[in-house]
Every structure is written in structure tokens, then in C-alpha cells.
mmCIF file of C-alpha atoms in Angstrom:
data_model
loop_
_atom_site.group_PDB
_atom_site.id
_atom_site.type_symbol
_atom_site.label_atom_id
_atom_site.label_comp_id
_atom_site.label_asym_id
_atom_site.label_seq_id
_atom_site.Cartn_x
_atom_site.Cartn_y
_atom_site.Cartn_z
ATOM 1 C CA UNK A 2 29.320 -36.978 48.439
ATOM 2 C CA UNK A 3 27.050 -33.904 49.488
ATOM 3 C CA UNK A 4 22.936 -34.379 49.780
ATOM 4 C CA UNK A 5 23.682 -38.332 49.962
ATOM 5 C CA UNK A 6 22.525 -39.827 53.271
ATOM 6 C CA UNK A 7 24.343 -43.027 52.827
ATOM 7 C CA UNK A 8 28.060 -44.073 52.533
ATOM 8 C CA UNK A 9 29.672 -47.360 51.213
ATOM 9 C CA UNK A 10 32.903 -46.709 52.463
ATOM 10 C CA UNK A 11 34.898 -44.128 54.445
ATOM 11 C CA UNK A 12 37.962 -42.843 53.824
ATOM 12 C CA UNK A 13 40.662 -42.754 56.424
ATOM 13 C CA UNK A 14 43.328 -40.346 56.779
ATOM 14 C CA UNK A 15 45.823 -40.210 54.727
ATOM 15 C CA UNK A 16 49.453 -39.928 56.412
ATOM 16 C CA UNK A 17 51.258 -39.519 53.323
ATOM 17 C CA UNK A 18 50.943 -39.135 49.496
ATOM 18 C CA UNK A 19 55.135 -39.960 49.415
ATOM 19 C CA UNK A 20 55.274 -43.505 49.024
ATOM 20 C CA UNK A 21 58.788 -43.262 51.124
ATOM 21 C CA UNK A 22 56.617 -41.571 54.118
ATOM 22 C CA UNK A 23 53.945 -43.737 53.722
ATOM 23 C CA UNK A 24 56.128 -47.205 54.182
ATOM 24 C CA UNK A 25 57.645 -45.395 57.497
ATOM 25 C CA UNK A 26 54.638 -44.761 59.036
ATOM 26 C CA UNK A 27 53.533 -48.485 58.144
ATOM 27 C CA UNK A 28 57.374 -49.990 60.339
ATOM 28 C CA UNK A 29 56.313 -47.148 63.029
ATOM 29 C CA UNK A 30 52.900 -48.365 63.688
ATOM 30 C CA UNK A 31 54.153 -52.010 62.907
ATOM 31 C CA UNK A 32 56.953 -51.282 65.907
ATOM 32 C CA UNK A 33 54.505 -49.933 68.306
ATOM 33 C CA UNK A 34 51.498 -52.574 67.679
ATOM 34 C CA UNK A 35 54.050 -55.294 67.967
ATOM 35 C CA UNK A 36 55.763 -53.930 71.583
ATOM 36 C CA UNK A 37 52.117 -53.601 72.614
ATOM 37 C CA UNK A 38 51.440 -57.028 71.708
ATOM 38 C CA UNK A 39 54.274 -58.239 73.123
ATOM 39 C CA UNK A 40 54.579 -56.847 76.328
ATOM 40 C CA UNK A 41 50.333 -57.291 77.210
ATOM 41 C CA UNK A 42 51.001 -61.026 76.222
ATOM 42 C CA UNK A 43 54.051 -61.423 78.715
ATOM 43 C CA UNK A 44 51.357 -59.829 81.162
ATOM 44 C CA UNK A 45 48.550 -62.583 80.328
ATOM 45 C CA UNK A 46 51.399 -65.638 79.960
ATOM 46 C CA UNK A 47 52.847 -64.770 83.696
ATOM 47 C CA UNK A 48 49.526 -64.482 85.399
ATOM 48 C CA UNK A 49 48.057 -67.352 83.594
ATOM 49 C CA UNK A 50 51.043 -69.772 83.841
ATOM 50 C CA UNK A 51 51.944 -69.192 87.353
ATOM 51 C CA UNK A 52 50.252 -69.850 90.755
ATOM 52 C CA UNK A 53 52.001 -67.100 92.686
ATOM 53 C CA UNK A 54 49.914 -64.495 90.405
ATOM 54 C CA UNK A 55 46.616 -66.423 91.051
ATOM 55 C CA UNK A 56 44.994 -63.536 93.221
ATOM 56 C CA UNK A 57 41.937 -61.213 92.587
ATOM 57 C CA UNK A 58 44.936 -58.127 91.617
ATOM 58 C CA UNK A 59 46.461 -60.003 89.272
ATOM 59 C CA UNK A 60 43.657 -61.521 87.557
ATOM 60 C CA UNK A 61 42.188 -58.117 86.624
ATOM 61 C CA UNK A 62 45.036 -56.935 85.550
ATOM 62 C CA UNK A 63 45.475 -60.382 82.813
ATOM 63 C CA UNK A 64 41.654 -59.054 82.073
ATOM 64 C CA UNK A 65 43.137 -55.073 81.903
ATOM 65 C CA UNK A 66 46.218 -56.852 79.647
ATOM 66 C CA UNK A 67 43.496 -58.589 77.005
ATOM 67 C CA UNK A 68 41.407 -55.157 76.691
ATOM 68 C CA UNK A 69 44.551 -53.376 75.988
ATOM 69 C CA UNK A 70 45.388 -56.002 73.240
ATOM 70 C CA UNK A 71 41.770 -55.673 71.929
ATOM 71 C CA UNK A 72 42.201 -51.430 71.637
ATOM 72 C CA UNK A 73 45.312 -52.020 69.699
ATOM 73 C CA UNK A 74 44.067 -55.143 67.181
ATOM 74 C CA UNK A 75 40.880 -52.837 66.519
ATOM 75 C CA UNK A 76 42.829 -50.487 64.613
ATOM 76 C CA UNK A 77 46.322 -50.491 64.015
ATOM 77 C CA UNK A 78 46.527 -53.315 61.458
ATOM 78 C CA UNK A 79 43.223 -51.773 59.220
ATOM 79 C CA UNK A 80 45.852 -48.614 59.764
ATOM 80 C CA UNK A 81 49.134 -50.429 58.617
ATOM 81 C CA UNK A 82 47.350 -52.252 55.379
ATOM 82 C CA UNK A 83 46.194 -49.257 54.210
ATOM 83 C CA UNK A 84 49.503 -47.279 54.482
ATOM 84 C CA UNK A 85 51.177 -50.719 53.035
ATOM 85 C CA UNK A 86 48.666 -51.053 50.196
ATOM 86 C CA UNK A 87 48.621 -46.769 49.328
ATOM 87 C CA UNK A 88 44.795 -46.858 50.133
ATOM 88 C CA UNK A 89 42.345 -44.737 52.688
ATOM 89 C CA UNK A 90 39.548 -47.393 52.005
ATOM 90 C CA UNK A 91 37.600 -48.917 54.693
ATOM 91 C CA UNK A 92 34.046 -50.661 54.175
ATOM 92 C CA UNK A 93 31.153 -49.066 55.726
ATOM 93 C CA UNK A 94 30.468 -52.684 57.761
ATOM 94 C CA UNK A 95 34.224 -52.988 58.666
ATOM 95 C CA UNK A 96 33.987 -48.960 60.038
ATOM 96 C CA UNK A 97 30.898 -50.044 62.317
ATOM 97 C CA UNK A 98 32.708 -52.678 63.230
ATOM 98 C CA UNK A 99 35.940 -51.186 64.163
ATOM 99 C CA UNK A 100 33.579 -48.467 66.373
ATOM 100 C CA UNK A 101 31.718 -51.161 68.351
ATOM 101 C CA UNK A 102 35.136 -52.983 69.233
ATOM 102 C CA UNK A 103 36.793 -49.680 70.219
ATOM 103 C CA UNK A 104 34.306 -48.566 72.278
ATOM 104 C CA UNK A 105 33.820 -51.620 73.798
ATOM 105 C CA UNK A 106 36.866 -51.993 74.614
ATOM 106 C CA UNK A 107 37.309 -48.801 76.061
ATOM 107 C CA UNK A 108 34.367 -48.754 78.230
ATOM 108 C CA UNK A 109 35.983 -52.575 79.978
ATOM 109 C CA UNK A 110 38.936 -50.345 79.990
ATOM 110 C CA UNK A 111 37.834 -47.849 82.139
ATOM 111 C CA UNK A 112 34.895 -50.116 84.490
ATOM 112 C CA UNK A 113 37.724 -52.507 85.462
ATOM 113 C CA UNK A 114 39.883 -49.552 86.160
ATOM 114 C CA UNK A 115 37.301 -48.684 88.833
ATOM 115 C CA UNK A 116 36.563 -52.343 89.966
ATOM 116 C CA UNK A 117 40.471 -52.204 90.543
ATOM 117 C CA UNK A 118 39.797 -49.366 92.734
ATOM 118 C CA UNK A 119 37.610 -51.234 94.656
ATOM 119 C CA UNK A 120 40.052 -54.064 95.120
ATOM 120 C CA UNK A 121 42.592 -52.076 96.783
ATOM 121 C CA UNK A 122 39.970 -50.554 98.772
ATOM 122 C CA UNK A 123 39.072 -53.686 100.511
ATOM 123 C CA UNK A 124 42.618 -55.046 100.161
ATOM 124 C CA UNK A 125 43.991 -51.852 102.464
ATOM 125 C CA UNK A 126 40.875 -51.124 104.281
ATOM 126 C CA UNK A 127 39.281 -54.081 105.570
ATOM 127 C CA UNK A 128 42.256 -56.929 104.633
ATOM 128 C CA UNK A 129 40.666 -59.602 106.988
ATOM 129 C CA UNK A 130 37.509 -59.583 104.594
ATOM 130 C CA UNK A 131 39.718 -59.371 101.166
ATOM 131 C CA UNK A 132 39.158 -62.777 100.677
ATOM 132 C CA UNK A 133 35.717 -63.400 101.237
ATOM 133 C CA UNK A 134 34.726 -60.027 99.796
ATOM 134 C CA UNK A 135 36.481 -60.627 96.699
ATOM 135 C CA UNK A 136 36.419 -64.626 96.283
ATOM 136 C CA UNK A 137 37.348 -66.156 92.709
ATOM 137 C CA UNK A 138 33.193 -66.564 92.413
ATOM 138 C CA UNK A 139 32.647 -62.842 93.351
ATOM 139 C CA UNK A 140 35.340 -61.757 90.948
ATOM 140 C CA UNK A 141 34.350 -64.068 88.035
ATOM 141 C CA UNK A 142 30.684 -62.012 87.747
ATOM 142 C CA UNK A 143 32.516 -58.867 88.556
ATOM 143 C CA UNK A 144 34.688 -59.565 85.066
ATOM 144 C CA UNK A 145 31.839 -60.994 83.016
ATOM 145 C CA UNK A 146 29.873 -58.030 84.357
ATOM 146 C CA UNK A 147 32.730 -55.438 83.002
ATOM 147 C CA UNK A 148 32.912 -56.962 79.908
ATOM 148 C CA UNK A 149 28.975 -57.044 79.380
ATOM 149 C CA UNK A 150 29.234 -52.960 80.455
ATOM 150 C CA UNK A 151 31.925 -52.116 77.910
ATOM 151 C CA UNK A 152 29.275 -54.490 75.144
ATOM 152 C CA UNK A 153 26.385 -52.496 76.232
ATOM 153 C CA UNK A 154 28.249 -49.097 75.878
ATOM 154 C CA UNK A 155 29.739 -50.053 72.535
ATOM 155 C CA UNK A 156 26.769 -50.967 70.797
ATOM 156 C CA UNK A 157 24.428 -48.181 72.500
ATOM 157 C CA UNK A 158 27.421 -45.897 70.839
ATOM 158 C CA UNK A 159 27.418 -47.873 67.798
ATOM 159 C CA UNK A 160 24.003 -47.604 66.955
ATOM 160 C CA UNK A 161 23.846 -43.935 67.489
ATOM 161 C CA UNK A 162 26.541 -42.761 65.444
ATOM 162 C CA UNK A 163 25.483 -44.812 62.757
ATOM 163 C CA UNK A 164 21.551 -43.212 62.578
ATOM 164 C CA UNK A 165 22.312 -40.224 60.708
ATOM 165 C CA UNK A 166 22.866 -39.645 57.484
ATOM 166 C CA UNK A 167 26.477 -39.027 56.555
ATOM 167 C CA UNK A 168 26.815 -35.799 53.879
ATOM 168 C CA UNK A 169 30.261 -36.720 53.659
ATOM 169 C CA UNK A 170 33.264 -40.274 53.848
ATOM 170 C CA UNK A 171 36.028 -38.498 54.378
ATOM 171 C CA UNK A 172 37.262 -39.481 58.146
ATOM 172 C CA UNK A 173 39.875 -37.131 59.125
ATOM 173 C CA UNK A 174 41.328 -39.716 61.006
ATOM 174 C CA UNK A 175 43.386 -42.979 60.798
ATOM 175 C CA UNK A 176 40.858 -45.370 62.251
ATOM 176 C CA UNK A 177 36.803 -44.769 62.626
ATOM 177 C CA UNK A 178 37.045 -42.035 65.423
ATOM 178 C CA UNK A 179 33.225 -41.322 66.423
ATOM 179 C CA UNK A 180 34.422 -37.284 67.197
ATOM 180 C CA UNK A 181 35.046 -37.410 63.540
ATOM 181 C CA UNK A 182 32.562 -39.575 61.654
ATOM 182 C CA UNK A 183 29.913 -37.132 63.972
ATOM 183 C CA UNK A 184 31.222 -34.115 62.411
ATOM 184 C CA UNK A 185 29.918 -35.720 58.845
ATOM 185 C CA UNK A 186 26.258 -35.971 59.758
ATOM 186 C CA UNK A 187 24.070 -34.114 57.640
ATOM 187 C CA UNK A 188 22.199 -33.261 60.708
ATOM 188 C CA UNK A 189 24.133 -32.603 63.184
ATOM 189 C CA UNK A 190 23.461 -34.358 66.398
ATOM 190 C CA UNK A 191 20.039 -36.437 67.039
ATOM 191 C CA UNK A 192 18.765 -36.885 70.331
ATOM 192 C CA UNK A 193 19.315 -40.569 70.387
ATOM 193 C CA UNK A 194 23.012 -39.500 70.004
ATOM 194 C CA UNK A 195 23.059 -36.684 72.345
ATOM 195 C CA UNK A 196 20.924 -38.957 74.912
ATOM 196 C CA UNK A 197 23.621 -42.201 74.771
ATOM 197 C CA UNK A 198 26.870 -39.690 74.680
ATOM 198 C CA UNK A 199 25.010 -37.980 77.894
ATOM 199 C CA UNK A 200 24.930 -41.340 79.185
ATOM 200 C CA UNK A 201 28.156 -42.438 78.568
ATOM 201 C CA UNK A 202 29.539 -39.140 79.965
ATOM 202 C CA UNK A 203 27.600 -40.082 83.285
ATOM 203 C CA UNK A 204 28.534 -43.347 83.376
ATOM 204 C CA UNK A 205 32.834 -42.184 82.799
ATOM 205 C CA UNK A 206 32.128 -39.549 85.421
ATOM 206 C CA UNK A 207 31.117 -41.985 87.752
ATOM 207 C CA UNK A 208 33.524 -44.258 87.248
ATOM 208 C CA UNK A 209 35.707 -41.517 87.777
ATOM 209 C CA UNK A 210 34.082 -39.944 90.618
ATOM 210 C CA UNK A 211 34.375 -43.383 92.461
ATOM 211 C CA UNK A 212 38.104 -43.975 91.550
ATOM 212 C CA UNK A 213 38.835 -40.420 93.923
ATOM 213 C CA UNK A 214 36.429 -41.601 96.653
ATOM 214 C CA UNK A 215 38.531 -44.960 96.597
ATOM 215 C CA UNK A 216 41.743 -43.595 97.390
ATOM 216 C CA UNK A 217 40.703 -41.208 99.176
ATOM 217 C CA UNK A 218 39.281 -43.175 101.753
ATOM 218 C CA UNK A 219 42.962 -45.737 101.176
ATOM 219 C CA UNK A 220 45.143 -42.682 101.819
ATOM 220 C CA UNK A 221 43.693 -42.135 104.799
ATOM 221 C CA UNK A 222 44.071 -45.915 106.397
ATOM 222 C CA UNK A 223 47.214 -46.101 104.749
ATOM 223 C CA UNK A 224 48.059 -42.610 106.847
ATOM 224 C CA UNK A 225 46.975 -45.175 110.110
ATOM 225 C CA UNK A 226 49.838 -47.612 108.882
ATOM 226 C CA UNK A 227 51.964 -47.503 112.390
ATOM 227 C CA UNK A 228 55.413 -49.367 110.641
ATOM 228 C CA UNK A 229 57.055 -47.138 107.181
ATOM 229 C CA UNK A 230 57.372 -50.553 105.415
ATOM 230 C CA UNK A 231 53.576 -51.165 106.141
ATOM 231 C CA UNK A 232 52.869 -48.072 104.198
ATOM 232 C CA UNK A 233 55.055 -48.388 101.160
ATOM 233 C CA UNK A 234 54.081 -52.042 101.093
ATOM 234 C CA UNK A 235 50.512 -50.502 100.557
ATOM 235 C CA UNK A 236 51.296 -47.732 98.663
ATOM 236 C CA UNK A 237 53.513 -49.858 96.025
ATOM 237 C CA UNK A 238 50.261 -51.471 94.743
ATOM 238 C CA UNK A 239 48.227 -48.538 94.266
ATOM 239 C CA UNK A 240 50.639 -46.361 92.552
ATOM 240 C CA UNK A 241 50.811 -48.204 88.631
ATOM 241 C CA UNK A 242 46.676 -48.269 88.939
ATOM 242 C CA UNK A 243 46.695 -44.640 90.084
ATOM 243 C CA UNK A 244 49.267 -43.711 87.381
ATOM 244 C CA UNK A 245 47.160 -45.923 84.779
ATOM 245 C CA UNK A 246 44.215 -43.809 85.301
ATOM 246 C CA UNK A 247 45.325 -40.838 85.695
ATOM 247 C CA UNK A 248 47.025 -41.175 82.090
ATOM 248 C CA UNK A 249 44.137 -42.784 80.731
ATOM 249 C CA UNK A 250 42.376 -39.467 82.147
ATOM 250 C CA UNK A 251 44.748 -36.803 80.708
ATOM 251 C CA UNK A 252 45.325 -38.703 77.211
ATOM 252 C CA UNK A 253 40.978 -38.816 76.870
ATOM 253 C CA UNK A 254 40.938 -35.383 77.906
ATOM 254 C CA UNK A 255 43.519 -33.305 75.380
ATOM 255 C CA UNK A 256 41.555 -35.387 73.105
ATOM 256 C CA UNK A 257 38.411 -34.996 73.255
ATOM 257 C CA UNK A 258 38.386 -31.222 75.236
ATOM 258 C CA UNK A 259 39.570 -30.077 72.105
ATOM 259 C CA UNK A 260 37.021 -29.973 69.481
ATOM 260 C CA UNK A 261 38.056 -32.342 66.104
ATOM 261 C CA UNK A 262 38.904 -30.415 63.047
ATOM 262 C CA UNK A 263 37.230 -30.458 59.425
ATOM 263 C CA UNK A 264 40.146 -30.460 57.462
ATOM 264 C CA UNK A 265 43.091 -32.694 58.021
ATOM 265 C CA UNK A 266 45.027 -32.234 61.023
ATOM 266 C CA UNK A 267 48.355 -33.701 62.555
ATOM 267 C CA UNK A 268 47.402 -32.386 65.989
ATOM 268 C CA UNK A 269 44.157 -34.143 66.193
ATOM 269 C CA UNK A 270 46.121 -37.399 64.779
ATOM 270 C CA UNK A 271 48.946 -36.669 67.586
ATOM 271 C CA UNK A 272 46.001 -36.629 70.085
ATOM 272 C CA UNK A 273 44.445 -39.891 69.013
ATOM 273 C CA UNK A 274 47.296 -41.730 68.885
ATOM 274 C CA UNK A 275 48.003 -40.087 72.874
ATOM 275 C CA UNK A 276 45.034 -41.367 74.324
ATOM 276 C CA UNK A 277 44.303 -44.332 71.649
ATOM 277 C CA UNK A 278 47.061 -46.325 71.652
ATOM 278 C CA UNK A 279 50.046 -45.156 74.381
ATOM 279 C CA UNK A 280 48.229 -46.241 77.320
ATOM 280 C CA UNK A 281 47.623 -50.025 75.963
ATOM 281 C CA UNK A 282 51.210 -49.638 75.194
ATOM 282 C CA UNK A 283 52.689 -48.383 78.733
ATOM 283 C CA UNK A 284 49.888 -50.140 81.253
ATOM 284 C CA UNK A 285 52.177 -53.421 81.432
ATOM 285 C CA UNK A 286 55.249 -51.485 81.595
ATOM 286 C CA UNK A 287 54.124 -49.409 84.492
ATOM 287 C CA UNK A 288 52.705 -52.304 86.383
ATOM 288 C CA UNK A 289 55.928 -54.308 85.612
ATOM 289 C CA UNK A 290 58.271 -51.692 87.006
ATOM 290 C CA UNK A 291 56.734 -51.241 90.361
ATOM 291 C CA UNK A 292 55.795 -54.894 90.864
ATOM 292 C CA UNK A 293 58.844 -57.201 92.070
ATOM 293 C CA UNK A 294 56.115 -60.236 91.858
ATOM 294 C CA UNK A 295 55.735 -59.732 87.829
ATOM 295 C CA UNK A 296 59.286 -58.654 87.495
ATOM 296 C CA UNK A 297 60.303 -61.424 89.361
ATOM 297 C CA UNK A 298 58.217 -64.036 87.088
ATOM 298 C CA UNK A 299 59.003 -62.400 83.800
ATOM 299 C CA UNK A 300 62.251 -62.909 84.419
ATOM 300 C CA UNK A 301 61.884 -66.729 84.712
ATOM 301 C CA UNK A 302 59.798 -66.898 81.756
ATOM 302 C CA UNK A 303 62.228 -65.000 79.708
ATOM 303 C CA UNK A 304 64.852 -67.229 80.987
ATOM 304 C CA UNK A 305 62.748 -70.950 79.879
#
């Protein structure tokens, strides 16, 4: 592929050349796409079917359940019908396709992470003007607003990655990662690229930067709580977000602190899979365990 500037097809990594290994890795994704699956749609069903969940908290977190499904759908199946079918293939289309979705889905990810922020902070802060601050109007443009952000940043990322010229279609990597389809640019970075990434970085930091300022400000009221069971009552719904991000956080950042290889490598695929596709996985689970209203409801659904 060297001194081409065009691709018509990428190859993914390659787990395997045992067919034994290969079929194991196919049940192993195939076991951890369908617990994902399964517990994000117990997440949507219970807030969707039942009034008691009906509340600004809840309904991000049915929004934060559908991104999570979107990560997942993105690229584990391309992943599992190529380890099924002994092939690394992926079109050049479907790869540009499976980056904008990602990143999309990422960015939502991480804004309504912050807007969640900013739901405790006026739930714990200034409760008598929760519900006129955040009103089902105010939080219906809030969510369209997330998911046009996480659009936006997807195909800004998109379109960068994709103007240079690849020298190479080997993706060392089981799904179109951009760290990795960047390192096969004839030319390195361009400054469209270096301008949106710059953005993007801003943008995370931000998001980020807000997130502390947030709780910050909530530890402090929630430090004002006079009764014990006033403060755990508060504390018990900022934990699972807190936890949430900060292992969104961690996962992104043994990532992508760590530079990606040029050869194959198991760490880099150990990484991915950390920050790609555990979080998705453990978000309903953590929210679940420290919330007796969900716990409460999944338990009648799973009894009808």
C-alpha cells in the first residue's frame, strides 16, 4: 500500500490466526455486547414504562443508557462478524461510518455527563428552583442540544481524519480507532486535524473542568446539611455520576496518554476495550446498585 493516497478498505486487527481462538474471542465479545445490551435496555424500559422515574435525573440517564447502547452497536458486531467469518475487512465507507458514530456518541457521552452535573447542582443547591430551572421544556432542548454537540464533534472529527492520504490499511485495532488510522497518514498531521483535535481537547477539558466546579460547589452545601440522613440522601445521588466520570476519565486517559503502537499490540487492544466498551457496560450497573428507586422498579419488571 505505500505512495498510494487512497484506501478501499482497512484492515482491522486480527485477534487470532487459530480458528479455535478466533471463535472465543467472537462468544467473549458476543457475552459482553449482549450484557451491555441487556442491562442499558432494562435502564431505558424502567424509566420509560414507569411514572415514578419521570424526573429530569432519570430521564438523562434513559438518554446516558441509549448513548451507551449506540458506543457498543458501533463496533462490536463489525468486530464479532469478522472474527466469525476469519476476515479483517472493513469498507472504507463502513470505517467512516463507524468513526462518525463513535465519536458522536462519545462526545453525547461526555456533554450529558456534565449537564448531569448541572442537575445535581441545582437539585442540592437551590432545590426550591429544581423544578422550574430544569422543567421537562428546559430539559428537552438541553438533550436535543447534547445530541446535536456529540453530531457536530463527530463529523468535525470525521472529516478531518479522513483528509489525508492514507500510505497504509492496516488498522492496528479491532474497530476504526482515529489514534490509529492517524498514525497511517502519509503526512502526518494537517492543520485542519490538529485545529478540530485542539478543539475537541478544549471542549473535553471544559466539560471536565465544569464537572469539578459542580461538586465542588455541592460538597460544600451538602457540608451545610444540618440532619446525617439529609446528607447521605444527597450524597447517594451524586456518587454513581461521580464514579461514571471519573471511570470514563481514567479509561480515556491510559488510552490515549499512551501513544498507539505501529505494529500490533495487545496492550493498546486491552486499552481500547478499557475505555471503549467497559464503561457502556458498568454505567447501568453502578447507577442500579446505589439507586433503591431503579432497583426497586427492576425488580417489578423482572417479576411481570
Amino acid at each position: 500500500m505505500d505512495n498510494q493516497t487512497t484506501v478501499p478498505y482497512f484492515l482491522l486487527l486480527e485477534f487470532s490466526k487459530n480458528r479455535h481462538l478466533q471463535l472465543l474471542y467472537f462468544l467473549l465479545f458476543f457475552v459482553l455486547y449482549l450484557a451491555t445490551v441487556t442491562t442499558n435496555l432494562l435502564i431505558i424500559s424502567a424509566v420509560a414504562f414507569d411514572h415514578r422515574l419521570h424526573s429530569p435525573m432519570y430521564f438523562f440517564l434513559m438518554n446516558l443508557a441509549l448513548q451507551d447502547l449506540g458506543i457498543v452497536s458501533v463496533i462490536i458486531p463489525k468486530s464479532m462478524i469478522n472474527s466469525l467469518m476469519d476476515t479483517r475487512h472493513i469498507s472504507y465507507f463502513g470505517c467512516v461510518a463507524q468513526v462518525f458514530l463513535f465519536l458522536s456518541f462519545e462526545a453525547s457521552d461526555v456533554s450529558l455527563l456534565t449537564v448531569m452535573a448541572y442537575d445535581r447542582y441545582v437539585a442540592i443547591c437551590h432545590p426550591l428552583h429544581y423544578e422550574m430551572v430544569m422543567n421537562w421544556k428546559a430539559c428537552t432542548e438541553i438533550i436535543i442540544l447534547v445530541w446535536l454537540a456529540g453530531l457536530l464533534n463527530g463529523m468535525l472529527q470525521t472529516t478531518g481524519t479522513f483528509s489525508v492520504p492514507f500510505c497504509s490499511n492496516v488498522v492496528n485495532q479491532f474497530f476504526c480507532d482515529v489514534p490509529q488510522l492517524l498514525k497511517l497518514s502519509c503526512s502526518g498531521f494537517s492543520l485542519v486535524e490538529v485545529g478540530i483535535l485542539g478543539a475537541s481537547f478544549i471542549a473535553g477539558l471544559g466539560c471536565f473542568t465544569f464537572i469539578i466546579v459542580s461538586y465542588a460547589v455541592i460538597f460544600k452545601a451538602v457540608l451545610r446539611i444540618p440532619s446525617e440522613q439529609g446528607k447521605q440522601k444527597a450524597l447517594s445521588t451524586c456518587i454513581p455520576h461521580l464514579i461514571v466520570v471519573s471511570m470514563l476519565v481514567l479509561s480515556g486517559c491510559f488510552a490515549y496518554v499512551r501513544s498507539p503502537s505501529n505494529t500490533k499490540s495487545y496492550l493498546d487492544f486491552g486499552l481500547t476495550v478499557l475505555y471503549s466498551l467497559l464503561p457502556p457496560l458498568l454505567n447501568p450497573i453502578i447507577y442500579s446498585m446505589r439507586n433503591n428507586n431503579i432497583k426497586f422498579v427492576l425488580s417489578q419488571l423482572w417479576r411481570f
